[in-house]
Coordinates of C-alpha atoms in Angstrom, one line a residue:
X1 CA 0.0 0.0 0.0
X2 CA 2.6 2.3 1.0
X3 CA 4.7 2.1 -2.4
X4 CA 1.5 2.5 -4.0
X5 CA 0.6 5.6 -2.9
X6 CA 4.2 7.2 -3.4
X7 CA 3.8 6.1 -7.1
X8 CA 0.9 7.8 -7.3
X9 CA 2.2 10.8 -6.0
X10 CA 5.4 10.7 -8.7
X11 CA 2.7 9.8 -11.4
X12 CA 0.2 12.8 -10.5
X13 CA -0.7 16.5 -10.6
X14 CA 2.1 18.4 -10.5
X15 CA 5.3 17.1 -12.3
X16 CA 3.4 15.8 -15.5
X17 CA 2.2 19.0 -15.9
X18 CA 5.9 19.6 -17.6
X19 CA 8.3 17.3 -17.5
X20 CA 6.8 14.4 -19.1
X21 CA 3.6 13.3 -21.4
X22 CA 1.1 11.1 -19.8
X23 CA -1.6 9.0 -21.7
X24 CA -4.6 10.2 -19.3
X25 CA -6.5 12.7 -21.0
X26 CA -7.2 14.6 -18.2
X27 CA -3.5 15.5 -16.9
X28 CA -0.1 16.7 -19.2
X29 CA 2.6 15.7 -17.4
X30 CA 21.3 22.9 -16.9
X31 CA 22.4 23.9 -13.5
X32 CA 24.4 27.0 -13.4
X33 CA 27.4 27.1 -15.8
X34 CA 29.2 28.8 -13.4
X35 CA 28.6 31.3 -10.2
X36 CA 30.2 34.0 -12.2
X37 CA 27.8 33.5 -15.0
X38 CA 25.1 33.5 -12.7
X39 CA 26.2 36.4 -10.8
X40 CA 26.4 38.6 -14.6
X41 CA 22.8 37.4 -15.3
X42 CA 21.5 38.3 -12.3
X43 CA 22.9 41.8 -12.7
X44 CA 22.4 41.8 -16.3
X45 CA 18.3 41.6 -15.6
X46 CA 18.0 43.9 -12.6
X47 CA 20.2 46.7 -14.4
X48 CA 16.9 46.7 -17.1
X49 CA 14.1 47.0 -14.7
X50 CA 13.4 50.8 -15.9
X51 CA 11.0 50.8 -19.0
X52 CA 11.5 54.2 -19.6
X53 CA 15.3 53.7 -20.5
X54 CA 15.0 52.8 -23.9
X55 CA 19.1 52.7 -24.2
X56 CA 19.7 49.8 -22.5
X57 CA 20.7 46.3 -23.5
X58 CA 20.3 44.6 -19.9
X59 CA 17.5 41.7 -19.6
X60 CA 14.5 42.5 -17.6
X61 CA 13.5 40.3 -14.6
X62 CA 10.8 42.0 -13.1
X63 CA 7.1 40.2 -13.6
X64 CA 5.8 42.7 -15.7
X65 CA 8.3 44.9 -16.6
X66 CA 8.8 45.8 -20.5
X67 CA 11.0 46.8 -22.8
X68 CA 11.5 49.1 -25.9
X69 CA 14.3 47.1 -27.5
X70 CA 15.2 43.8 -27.6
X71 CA 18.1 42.4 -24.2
X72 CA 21.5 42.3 -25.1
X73 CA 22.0 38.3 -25.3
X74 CA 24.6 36.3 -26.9
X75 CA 23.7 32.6 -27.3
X76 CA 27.3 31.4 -27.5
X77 CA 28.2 33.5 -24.9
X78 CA 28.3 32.8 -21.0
X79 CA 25.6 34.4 -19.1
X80 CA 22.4 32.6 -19.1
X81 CA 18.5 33.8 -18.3
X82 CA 17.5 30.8 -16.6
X83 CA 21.1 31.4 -13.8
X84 CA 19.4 34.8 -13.0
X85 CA 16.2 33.3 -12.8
X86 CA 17.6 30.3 -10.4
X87 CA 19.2 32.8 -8.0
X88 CA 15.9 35.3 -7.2
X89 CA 13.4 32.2 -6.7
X90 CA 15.3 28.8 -6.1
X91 CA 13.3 27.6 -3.0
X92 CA 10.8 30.2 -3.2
X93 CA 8.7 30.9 -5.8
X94 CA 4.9 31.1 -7.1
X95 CA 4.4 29.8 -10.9
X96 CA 0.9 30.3 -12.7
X97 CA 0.8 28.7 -16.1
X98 CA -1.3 26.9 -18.4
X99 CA -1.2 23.5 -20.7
X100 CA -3.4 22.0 -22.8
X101 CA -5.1 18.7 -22.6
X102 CA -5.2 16.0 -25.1
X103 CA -8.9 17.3 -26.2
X104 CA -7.9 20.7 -26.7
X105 CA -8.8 22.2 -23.7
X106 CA -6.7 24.5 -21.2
X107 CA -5.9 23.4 -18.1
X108 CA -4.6 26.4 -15.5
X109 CA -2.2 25.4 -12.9
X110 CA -0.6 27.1 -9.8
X111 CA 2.2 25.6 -8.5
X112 CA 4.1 27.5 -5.4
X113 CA 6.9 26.5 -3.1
X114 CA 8.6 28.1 -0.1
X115 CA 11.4 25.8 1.7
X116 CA 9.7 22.9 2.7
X117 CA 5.9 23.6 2.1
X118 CA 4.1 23.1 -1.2
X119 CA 1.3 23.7 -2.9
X120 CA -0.4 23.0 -6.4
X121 CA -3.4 23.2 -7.5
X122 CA -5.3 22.7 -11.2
X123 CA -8.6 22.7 -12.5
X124 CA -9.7 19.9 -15.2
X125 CA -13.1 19.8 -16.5
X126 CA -14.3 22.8 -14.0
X127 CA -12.7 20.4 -11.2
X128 CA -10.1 21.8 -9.0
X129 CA -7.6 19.3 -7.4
X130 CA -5.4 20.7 -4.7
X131 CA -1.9 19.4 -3.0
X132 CA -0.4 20.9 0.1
X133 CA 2.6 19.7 1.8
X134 CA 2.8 21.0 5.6
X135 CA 4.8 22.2 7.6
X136 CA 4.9 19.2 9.6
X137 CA 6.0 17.2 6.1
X138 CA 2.5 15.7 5.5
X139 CA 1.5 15.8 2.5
X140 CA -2.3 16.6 1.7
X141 CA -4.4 15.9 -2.1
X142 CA -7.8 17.4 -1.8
X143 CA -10.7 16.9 -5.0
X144 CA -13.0 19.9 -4.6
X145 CA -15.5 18.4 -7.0
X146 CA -16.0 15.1 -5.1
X147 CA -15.2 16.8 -1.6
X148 CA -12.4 13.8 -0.6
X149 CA -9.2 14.0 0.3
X150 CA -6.3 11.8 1.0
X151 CA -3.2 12.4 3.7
X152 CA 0.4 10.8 3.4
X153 CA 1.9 11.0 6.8
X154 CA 5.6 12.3 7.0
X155 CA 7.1 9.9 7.9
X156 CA 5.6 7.5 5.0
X157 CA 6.4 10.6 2.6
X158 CA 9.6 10.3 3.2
X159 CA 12.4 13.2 4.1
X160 CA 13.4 14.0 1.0
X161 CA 10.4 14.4 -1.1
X162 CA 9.3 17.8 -1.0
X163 CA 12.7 18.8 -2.6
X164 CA 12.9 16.4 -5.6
X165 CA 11.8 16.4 -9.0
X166 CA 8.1 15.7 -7.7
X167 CA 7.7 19.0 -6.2
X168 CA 10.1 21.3 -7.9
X169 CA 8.9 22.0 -11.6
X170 CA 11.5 25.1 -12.0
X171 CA 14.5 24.0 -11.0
X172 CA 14.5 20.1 -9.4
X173 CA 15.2 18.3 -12.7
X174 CA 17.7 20.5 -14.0
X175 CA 20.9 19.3 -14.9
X176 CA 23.5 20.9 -17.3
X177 CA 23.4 23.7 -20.2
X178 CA 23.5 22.1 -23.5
X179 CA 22.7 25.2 -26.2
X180 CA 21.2 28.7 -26.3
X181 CA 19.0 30.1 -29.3
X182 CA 17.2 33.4 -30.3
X183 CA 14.5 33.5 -32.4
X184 CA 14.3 36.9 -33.8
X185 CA 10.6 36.3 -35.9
X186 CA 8.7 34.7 -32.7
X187 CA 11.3 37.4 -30.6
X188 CA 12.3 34.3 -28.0
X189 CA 15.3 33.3 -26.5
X190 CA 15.4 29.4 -25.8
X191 CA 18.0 27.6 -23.4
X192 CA 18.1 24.1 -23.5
X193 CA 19.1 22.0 -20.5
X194 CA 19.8 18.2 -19.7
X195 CA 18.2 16.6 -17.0
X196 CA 19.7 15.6 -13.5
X197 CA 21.2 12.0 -13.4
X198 CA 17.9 11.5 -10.9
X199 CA 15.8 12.5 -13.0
X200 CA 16.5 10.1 -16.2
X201 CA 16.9 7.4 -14.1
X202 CA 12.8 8.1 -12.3
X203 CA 11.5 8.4 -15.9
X204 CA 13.7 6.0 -18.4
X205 CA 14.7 9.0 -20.1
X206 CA 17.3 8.5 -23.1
X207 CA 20.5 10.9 -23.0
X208 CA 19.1 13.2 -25.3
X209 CA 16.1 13.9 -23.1
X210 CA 16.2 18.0 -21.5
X211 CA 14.4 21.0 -20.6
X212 CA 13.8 23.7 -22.8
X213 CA 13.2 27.5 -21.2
X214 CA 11.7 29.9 -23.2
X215 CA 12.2 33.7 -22.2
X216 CA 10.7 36.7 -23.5
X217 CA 13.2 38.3 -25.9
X218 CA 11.9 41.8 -24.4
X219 CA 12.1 41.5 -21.1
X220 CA 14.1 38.3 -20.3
X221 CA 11.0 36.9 -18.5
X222 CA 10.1 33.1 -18.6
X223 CA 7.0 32.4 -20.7
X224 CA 7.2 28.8 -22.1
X225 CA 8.7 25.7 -21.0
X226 CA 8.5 22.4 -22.6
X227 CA 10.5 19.1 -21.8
X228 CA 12.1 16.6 -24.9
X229 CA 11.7 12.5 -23.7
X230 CA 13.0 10.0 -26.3
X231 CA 13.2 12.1 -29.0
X232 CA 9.4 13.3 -28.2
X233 CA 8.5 17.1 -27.1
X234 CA 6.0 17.0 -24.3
X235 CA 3.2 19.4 -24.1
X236 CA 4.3 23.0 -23.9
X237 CA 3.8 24.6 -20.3
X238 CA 2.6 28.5 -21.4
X239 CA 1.7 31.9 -20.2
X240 CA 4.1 31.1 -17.3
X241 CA 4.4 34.2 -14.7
X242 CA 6.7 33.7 -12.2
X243 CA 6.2 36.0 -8.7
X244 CA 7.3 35.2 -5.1
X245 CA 5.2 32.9 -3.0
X246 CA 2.5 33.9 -0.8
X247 CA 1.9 32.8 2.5
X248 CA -1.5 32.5 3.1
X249 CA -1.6 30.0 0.0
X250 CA 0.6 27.3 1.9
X251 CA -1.9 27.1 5.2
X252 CA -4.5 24.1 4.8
X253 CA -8.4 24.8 4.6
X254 CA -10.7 23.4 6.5
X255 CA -11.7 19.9 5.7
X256 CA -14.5 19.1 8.2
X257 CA -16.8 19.1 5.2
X258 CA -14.3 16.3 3.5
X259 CA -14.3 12.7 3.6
X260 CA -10.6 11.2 4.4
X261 CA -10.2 8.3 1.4

C-alpha cells in the first residue's frame, strides 16, 4: 500500500504538468554554468528593470516589466537567463501557467513553493484538485468536485520528497546547459538543458532527453517551458508568470466538510 501511494504521487498532478507526457487525457505531465555566470545574469536583468530607459541592453527580470528594444543576449556567450532566474526564486517561488489537454482544452495550474511547504493546484473539466505539503512534512491531495481527500503521513512521505523532482517543476530536474538560441521572428530566447542523473533514471529518459526554457526576448522573463523525452516534445507549459510565493496559500483549509479516502 505504502509504495503504492508514493507512485501515485510521482505519477500525479504536478510534475506531468511539464516534464513528461502522460496517456490520461485529463493530466499533461542545466544547472548553473558557473557562479560568475550567474552572478552577470542576475545583474544583467536587474540593471533593465526601468521601461523608460529605452538605451539599455540589460535583460528584464521584473514580472511585468517591458522593454522598448530587444536584451543584449549572446547565445554562445556565457551568461544565461535561466542562472538569473535560479538565484531570485530557487526555494521560493509562485508559478501560474497553463497547458493544454489532449482534447484541446486549457488546463490552468498554480504551482508554489517556499522551503519545505508546497502547494499546487489545477482545475480539469471545472474540477479543481489541490496538494499541500505541511509544515509538519505531511502531504495533503484534496478533489474539490468530489469533496475527498487523502493524507500521506511524514514519515511515509519520506524526508526527502518535498525537494525532488516531484515537487520542484522550475528547478529540481535541471541538470547541465546544452545550447542557447534566439529567435528573432517569434522574438524568443530558448536555453536548453539536460536533466539531472535523478531525473533520467525516475523516468527511463534517453541521454538526449532536457528542458527547454523559453524567455521573453523583451524583457528576459520566462514564458514557455516544454521538456524533450525519447526524441518526443512534451506538451508545452505557457503563459508562465513567475512571482514570489504567498503565505496564506501554503496554510491548509478546513476539511471538516471532506471525507478522508
Amino acid at each position: 500500500m505504502k509504495t503504492n501511494k508514493l507512485l501515485a504521487i510521482a505519477a500525479g498532478l504536478v510534475l506531468t504538468l511539464s516534464f513528461a507526457a502522460c496517456a490520461d487525457d485529463s493530466s499533461s505531465d542545466g544547472q548553473s554554468t558557473s557562479r560568475e555566470s550567474s552572478s552577470q545574469a542576475q545583474t544583467q536583468q536587474e540593471n533593465s528593470q526601468s521601461s523608460n530607459d529605452t538605451d539599455t541592453s540589460s535583460a528584464d527580470n521584473s514580472d511585468n516589466g517591458e522593454q522598448a528594444q530587444k536584451i543584449d543576449y549572446d547565445p554562445n556567450g556565457d551568461v544565461r537567463l535561466y542562472d538569473a532566474l535560479k538565484d531570485k526564486y530557487y526555494g521560493a517561488y509562485k508559478l501560474t501557467c497553463t497547458t493544454e489537454a489532449a482534447d484541446g482544452s486549457v488546463i490552468p495550474y498554480v504551482f508554489e513553493v517556499k522551503g519545505d511547504l508546497a502547494y499546487a493546484e489545477r482545475t480539469v473539466m471545472g474540477m479543481t484538485s489541490k496538494r499541500y505539503i505541511t509544515d509538519s512534512g505531511d502531504l495533503y491531495e484534496i478533489n474539490e468536485g468530489t469533496t475527498t481527500y487523502t493524507k500521506i503521513n511524514a514519515d511515509e512521505l519520506g524526508n526527502t520528497a518535498a525537494h525532488s523532482v516531484d515537487f520542484d517543476l522550475l528547478f529540481a530536474a535541471t541538470g547541465d546547459f546544452k545550447s542557447a538560441a534566439v529567435d528573432e521572428a517569434a522574438g524568443e530566447i530558448t536555453e536548453t538543458y539536460g536533466f539531472t542523473d535523478e531525473y533520467i533514471k525516475s523516468r527511463g529518459a534517453d541521454g538526449d532527453a532536457g528542458m527547454n526554457y523559453v524567455f521573453d526576448a523583451k524583457t528576459g522573463n520566462l514564458i514557455k517551458m516544454y521538456s524533450t523525452l525519447s526524441g518526443e516534445t512534451a506538451q508545452t507549459v505557457s503563459d508562465i508568470v513567475v512571482s514570489e510565493p504567498v503565505d496564506d496559500d501554503f496554510v491548509l483549509p478546513d476539511l471538516s466538510a471532506y471525507s478522508l479516502s
